[in-house]
Short mmCIF file of C-alpha atoms in Angstrom, two decimals:
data_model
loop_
_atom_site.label_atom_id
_atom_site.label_comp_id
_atom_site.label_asym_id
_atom_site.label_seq_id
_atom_site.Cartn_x
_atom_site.Cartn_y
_atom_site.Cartn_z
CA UNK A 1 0.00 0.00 0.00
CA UNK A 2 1.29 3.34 -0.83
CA UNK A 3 2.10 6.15 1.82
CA UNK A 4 -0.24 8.60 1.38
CA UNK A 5 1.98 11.61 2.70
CA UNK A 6 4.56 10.30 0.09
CA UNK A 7 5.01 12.90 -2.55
CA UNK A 8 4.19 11.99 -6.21
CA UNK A 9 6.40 13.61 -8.61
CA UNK A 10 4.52 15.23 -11.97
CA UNK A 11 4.56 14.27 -14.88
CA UNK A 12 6.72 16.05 -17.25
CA UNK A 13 5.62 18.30 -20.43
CA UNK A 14 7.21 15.58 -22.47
CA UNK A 15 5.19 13.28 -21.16
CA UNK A 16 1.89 12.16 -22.49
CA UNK A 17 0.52 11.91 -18.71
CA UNK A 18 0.91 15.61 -18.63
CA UNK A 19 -0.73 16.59 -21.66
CA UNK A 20 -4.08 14.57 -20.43
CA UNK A 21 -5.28 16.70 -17.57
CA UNK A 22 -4.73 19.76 -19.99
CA UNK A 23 -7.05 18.53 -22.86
CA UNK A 24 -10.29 21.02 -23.22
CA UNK A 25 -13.40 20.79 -25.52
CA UNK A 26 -14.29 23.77 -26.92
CA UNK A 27 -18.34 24.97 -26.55
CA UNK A 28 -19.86 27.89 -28.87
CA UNK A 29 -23.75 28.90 -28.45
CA UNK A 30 -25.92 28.26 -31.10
CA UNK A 31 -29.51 29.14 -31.01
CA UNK A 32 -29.38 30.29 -27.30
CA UNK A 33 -28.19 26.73 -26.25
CA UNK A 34 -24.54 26.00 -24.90
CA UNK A 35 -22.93 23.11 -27.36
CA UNK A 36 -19.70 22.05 -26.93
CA UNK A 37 -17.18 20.22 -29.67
CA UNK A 38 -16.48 16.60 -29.38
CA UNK A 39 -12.94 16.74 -30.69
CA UNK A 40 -10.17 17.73 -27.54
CA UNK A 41 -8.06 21.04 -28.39
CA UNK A 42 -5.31 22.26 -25.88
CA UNK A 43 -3.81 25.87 -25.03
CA UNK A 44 -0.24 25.90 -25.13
CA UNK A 45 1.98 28.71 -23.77
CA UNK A 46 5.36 28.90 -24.38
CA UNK A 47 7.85 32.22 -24.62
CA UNK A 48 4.90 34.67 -23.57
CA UNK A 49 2.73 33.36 -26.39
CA UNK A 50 -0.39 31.38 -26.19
CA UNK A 51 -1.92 29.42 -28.60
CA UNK A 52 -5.17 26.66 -29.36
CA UNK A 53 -4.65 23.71 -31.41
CA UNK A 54 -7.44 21.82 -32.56
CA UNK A 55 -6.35 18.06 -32.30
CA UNK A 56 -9.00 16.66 -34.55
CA UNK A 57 -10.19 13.72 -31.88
CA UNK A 58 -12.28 12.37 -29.38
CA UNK A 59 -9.87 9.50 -28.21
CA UNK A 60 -7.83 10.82 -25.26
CA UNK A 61 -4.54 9.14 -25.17
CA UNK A 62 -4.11 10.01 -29.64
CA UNK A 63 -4.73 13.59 -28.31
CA UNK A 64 -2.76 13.54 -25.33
CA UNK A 65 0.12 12.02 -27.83
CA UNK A 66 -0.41 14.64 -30.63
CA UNK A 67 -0.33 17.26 -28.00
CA UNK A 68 2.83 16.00 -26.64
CA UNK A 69 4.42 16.19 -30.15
CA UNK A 70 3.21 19.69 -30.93
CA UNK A 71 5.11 20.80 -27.57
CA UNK A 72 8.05 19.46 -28.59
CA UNK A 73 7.98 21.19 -31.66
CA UNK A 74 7.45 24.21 -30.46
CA UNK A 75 10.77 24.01 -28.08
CA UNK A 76 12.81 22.45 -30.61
CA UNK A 77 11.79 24.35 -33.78
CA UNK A 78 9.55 27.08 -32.49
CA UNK A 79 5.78 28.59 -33.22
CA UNK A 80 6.22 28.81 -36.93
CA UNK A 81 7.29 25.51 -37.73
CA UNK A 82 4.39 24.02 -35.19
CA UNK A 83 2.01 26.08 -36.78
CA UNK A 84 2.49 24.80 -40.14
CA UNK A 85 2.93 21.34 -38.98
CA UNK A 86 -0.15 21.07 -36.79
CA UNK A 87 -2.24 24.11 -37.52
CA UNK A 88 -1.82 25.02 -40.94
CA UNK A 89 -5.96 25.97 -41.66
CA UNK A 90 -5.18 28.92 -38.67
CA UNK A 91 -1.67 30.07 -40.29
CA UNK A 92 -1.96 34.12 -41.47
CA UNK A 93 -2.87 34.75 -45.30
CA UNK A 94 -1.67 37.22 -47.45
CA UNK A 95 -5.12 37.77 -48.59
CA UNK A 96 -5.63 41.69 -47.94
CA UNK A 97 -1.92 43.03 -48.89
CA UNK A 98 -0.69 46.55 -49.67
CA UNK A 99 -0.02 47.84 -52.42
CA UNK A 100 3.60 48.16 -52.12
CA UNK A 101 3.37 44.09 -51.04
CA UNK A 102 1.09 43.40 -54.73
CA UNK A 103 3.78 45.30 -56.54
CA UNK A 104 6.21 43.32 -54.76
CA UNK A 105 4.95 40.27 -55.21
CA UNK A 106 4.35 41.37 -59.20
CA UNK A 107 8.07 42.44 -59.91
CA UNK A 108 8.90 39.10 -58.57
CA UNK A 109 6.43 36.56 -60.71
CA UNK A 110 5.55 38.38 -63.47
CA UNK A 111 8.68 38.31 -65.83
CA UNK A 112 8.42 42.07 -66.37
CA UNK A 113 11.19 44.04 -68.47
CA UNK A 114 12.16 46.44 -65.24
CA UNK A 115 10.81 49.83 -67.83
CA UNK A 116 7.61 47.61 -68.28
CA UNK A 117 7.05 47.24 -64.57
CA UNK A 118 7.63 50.82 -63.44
CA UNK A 119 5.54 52.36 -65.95
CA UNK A 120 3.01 49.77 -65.09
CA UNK A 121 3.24 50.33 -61.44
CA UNK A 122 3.13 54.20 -61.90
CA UNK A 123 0.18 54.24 -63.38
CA UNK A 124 -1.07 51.54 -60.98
CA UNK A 125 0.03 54.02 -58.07
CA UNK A 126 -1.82 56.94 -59.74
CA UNK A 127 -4.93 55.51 -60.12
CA UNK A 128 -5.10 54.59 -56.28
CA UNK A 129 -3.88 57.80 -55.62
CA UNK A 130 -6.78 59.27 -56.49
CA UNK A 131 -8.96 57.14 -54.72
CA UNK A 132 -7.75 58.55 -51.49
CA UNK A 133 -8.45 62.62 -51.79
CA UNK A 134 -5.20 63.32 -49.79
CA UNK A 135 -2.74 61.85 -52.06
CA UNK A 136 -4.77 62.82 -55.27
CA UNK A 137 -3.77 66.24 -55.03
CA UNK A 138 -0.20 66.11 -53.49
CA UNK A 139 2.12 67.79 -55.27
CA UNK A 140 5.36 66.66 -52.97
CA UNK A 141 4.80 63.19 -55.15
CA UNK A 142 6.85 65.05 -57.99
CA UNK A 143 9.54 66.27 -55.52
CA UNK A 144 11.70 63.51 -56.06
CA UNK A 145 15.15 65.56 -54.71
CA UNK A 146 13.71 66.42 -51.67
CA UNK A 147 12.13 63.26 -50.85
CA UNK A 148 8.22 64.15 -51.35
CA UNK A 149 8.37 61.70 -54.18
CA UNK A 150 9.26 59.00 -51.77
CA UNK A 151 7.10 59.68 -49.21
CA UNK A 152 3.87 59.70 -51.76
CA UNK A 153 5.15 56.31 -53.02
CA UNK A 154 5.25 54.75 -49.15
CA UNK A 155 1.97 56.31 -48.67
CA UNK A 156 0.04 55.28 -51.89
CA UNK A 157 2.16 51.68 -50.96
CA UNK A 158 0.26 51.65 -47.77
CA UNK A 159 -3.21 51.27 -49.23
CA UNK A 160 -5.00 48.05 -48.67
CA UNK A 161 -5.81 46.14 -52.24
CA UNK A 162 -9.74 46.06 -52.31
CA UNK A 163 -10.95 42.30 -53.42
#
């Protein structure tokens, strides 16, 4: 018979023991009634950052065992390369860029002659211009000595591409 006063050491984070007591089920409301999901998901903090996986199953001990493997990717290789392994539906799109990221992205793909791409983008960047009254009628965008020029072209860059 064990003591009871004896003290029981913890389980470890790299052990699947651990991960078990921290398993959650997420609930939303639907309808005015509380629901909650049958699949387990976890909250793991590590470096001052938290995070939720999904872990995509009922069955304890696999989620206890995924869990342990998505800790031990984030202390080996970090939040990125967990994220893509583990969460990659919840990783950040580029859906909404900037302007200055579409031109960017543009130069790079679209086999451009570099004449062909600035006069493209110029026109590009004066047609947003005007959308936004401000930069429409800025004259400092032809100041290209004293650095008005530049600062037009980070501000028109700033704009948010419209879908």
């Amino acid at each position: 018979m064990q003591d009871p006063h004896k003290f029981v050491q913890p389980a470890s984070k790299t052990h699947v023991n651990y991960w078990k007591k921290h398993l959650l089920r997420n609930s939303f409301t639907r309808d005015g009634e509380l629901r909650e999901v049958t699949e387990f998901c976890v909250k793991i903090q590590h470096l001052g950052r938290r995070q939720t996986f999904s872990l995509g199953t009922d069955h304890r001990e696999a989620a206890a065992i995924k869990v342990r493997e998505i800790s031990l990717t984030i202390v080996a290789k970090g939040w990125d390369a967990a994220q893509t392994l583990f969460n990659p539906a919840m990783l950040v799109r580029k859906d909404d860029p900037t302007l200055g990221e579409f031109f960017a992205e543009v130069q790079a793909k679209a086999g451009l002659s570099a004449k062909t791409f600035r006069n493209y983008a110029s026109a590009f960047r004066t047609i947003a211009s005007a959308s936004a009254a401000k930069l429409a009628d800025d004259q400092s965008r032809y100041d290209y000595r004293g650095g008005g020029q530049q600062q037009w072209l980070s501000c028109v860059d700033a704009i948010k591409r419209r879908r």
